[in-house]
C-alpha positions as MATLAB code, in Angstrom:
seq = 'DGRLLMAHTDDRAVLVTRLPGEVEDRDLSWLDASWVADLSRDGQLLLFTETGQGGGSEAAAYLRRTDGSPAVRLGAGQAYALSPDTQWAACSSPASAVGTPSPYMELVPTGAGNPRRLPDHGLAYLGARWLPDGNRIAVSAIEPGQRTRVYLLALDEDAPTPLTPEGVLSWVVSPDGSTIAATGSSPTIRLYPVDGTAPREIPGMT';
ca = [
      59.840   14.794  -35.168;
      60.941   12.850  -38.093;
      58.704    9.824  -37.560;
      56.327    8.570  -40.419;
      53.001    6.977  -40.196;
      52.030    4.700  -43.078;
      48.826    2.820  -43.939;
      48.277    0.023  -46.400;
      44.831   -1.057  -47.796;
      43.870   -4.045  -49.686;
      40.253   -3.719  -50.796;
      37.997   -5.277  -53.445;
      34.760   -4.169  -55.386;
      32.562   -7.375  -55.769;
      29.710   -8.279  -58.000;
      26.958  -10.229  -56.228;
      23.806  -11.859  -57.744;
      21.104  -14.105  -56.773;
      19.352  -15.981  -59.639;
      15.707  -17.230  -59.643;
      15.202  -20.128  -57.347;
      18.424  -19.548  -55.467;
      18.496  -18.888  -51.611;
      22.212  -17.588  -51.437;
      24.104  -14.960  -53.158;
      26.683  -15.803  -55.791;
      29.849  -13.739  -56.220;
      30.579  -13.096  -59.895;
      33.628  -10.730  -59.245;
      36.380  -11.292  -61.698;
      39.583   -9.398  -60.722;
      39.922   -6.789  -57.850;
      37.268   -4.164  -58.768;
      34.200   -5.255  -60.665;
      31.435   -2.780  -61.229;
      27.931   -3.683  -62.599;
      27.040   -2.139  -66.012;
      24.038   -4.098  -67.305;
      22.245   -7.451  -67.198;
      20.635   -9.257  -70.159;
      16.775   -9.480  -69.942;
      16.902  -13.243  -69.424;
      19.322  -12.586  -66.551;
      22.102  -14.859  -68.094;
      24.686  -12.245  -69.278;
      26.364   -9.820  -67.024;
      28.162   -6.730  -68.458;
      30.616   -5.188  -66.078;
      33.675   -2.844  -65.896;
      36.933   -4.051  -64.191;
      38.919   -1.213  -62.628;
      41.628   -1.156  -60.071;
      44.886   -3.190  -60.661;
      43.004   -5.727  -62.940;
      41.375   -3.165  -65.103;
      44.685   -1.414  -66.013;
      45.093    2.355  -66.477;
      42.212    2.401  -68.978;
      39.656    0.039  -67.164;
      38.121   -2.752  -69.232;
      34.709   -3.943  -70.287;
      33.991   -7.496  -69.489;
      30.989   -9.997  -70.240;
      30.294  -12.956  -68.043;
      27.445  -15.549  -67.850;
      25.732  -15.534  -64.533;
      26.316  -19.270  -64.266;
      29.808  -18.371  -63.172;
      31.527  -19.169  -66.632;
      34.781  -17.272  -66.982;
      34.613  -13.584  -68.145;
      35.413  -12.476  -71.439;
      37.244   -9.265  -72.041;
      35.613   -7.092  -74.644;
      38.059   -4.227  -74.653;
      39.343   -1.229  -72.930;
      37.103    1.409  -71.489;
      34.080    1.652  -69.346;
      30.936   -0.563  -69.979;
      27.791    1.343  -70.346;
      24.877   -1.023  -71.595;
      24.214   -4.280  -73.342;
      22.034   -4.299  -76.446;
      18.781   -6.219  -76.104;
      20.016   -9.135  -78.474;
      23.241   -9.094  -76.465;
      25.289   -8.724  -79.635;
      26.782   -5.333  -78.723;
      27.969   -3.458  -75.734;
      28.091    0.217  -75.480;
      31.335    1.433  -74.000;
      33.269    4.543  -73.292;
      36.531    5.781  -74.842;
      39.322    3.714  -73.730;
      41.314    6.761  -72.647;
      38.448    8.190  -70.424;
      38.733    7.548  -66.633;
      36.043    5.728  -64.983;
      33.158    8.262  -64.072;
      34.563   11.106  -66.302;
      32.921   12.188  -69.587;
      34.022   10.280  -72.754;
      34.404   12.166  -75.965;
      32.741    9.321  -77.944;
      30.904    6.110  -77.500;
      31.848    2.764  -79.160;
      29.638   -0.149  -79.733;
      31.818   -3.186  -79.106;
      30.774   -6.599  -80.481;
      30.297   -9.294  -77.758;
      31.353  -11.961  -80.346;
      33.354  -11.868  -83.483;
      33.485   -8.355  -85.271;
      34.917   -4.960  -85.149;
      33.892   -2.142  -82.848;
      31.796    0.698  -84.198;
      32.462    4.227  -83.039;
      29.443    6.338  -82.910;
      29.549   10.096  -84.066;
      30.379   12.281  -81.017;
      27.607   14.979  -82.009;
      29.435   17.380  -80.054;
      28.583   15.655  -76.841;
      30.815   14.050  -73.995;
      29.088   10.787  -72.818;
      28.638    9.660  -69.213;
      26.314    6.561  -69.425;
      23.775    4.760  -71.721;
      20.922    2.440  -71.802;
      19.505    0.621  -74.820;
      15.823    0.806  -75.580;
      14.021   -2.531  -76.181;
      13.813   -2.050  -79.948;
      17.739   -2.244  -80.279;
      17.894    0.852  -82.520;
      17.737    3.566  -79.922;
      20.036    4.380  -76.960;
      19.204    6.745  -74.246;
      22.503    8.602  -73.243;
      23.692   10.722  -70.430;
      25.707   13.477  -71.944;
      27.093   16.974  -71.783;
      27.213   19.653  -74.406;
      30.046   22.220  -74.146;
      29.089   24.981  -71.592;
      26.022   22.996  -70.485;
      25.061   20.527  -67.697;
      24.185   16.813  -67.985;
      20.962   15.913  -69.628;
      19.529   12.710  -71.197;
      19.295   12.395  -75.012;
      17.709    9.930  -77.365;
      20.107    8.646  -79.892;
      18.830    6.717  -82.876;
      21.594    4.733  -84.561;
      20.304    5.491  -88.015;
      19.703    9.256  -87.404;
      22.040   12.223  -87.683;
      21.484   14.053  -84.322;
      20.381   13.103  -80.826;
      17.176   14.409  -79.363;
      17.267   15.910  -75.829;
      14.677   14.168  -73.523;
      15.294   15.919  -70.280;
      16.285   19.454  -69.158;
      19.843   20.098  -68.033;
      21.033   18.981  -64.549;
      19.916   15.530  -64.645;
      21.873   13.646  -61.778;
      20.203   10.218  -61.896;
      18.107    8.500  -64.447;
      16.642    5.149  -65.562;
      14.691    3.773  -68.510;
      11.384    2.077  -67.992;
      11.219   -1.655  -68.982;
       9.251   -0.975  -71.975;
      11.495    1.757  -73.035;
       8.723    4.346  -73.289;
       9.696    6.732  -70.299;
      12.853    8.075  -68.580;
      12.605    8.677  -64.862;
      14.995   11.331  -63.798;
      16.009   13.640  -60.856;
      18.026   16.589  -60.894;
      19.119   19.024  -58.022;
      15.790   18.341  -56.205;
      14.623   14.943  -55.049;
      11.549   15.312  -57.365;
      11.197   12.512  -59.705;
       9.772   13.345  -63.179;
       8.858   11.082  -65.888;
       9.874   12.120  -69.307;
       8.087   10.172  -72.221;
      10.365    9.230  -75.113;
       7.862   10.278  -77.611;
       8.356   13.849  -76.576;
       4.940   14.343  -74.822;
       4.756   16.633  -71.765;
       6.612   15.188  -68.709;
       4.888   14.554  -65.384;
       5.827   14.572  -61.807;
       5.404   11.641  -59.413;
       3.481   13.078  -56.539;
       4.438   12.664  -52.915;
       8.187   12.697  -53.342;
       9.980   14.992  -51.098;
];
């Protein structure tokens, strides 16, 4: 009948933390849509992605101390992981939309220095986690015509090594860096040793 119904929303994505000894949460959000990427092992540095209006069309990677100090913008793109020595942040291509595969991965310095673009190895990247030795990165990536799997990427070697079969939807690295826990289309959780030995299934998972 010619009438128009409109809606206006004003929402935010927030970062919340609670430090050892504290009894209340602390809001460490920066702009209007802050998303956690990684936390340093000592709990003092937070790597996150800023999307929404504040992040701009390409989103942006930020580093912030958990004491509430102002955030530092590292560069355009989605933040993936913080190196064990906190000197580098693994980030997506600036042109890649958040949550979509990135044609390459960049190591961005958290201090002075220049970014280092890693070879694409024919992969499109979706995420990353540094291993404790600082020389290897577990990455979630896709080869052309295949489904997502987790690879081991050694910074001083030519080609990544597949760690899981295709179809991995969710995964995490153990604190000691020895094992990848991953799930696929079924809820079964399997543990994949980084050294390439046989995986095992966690019993009782349905």
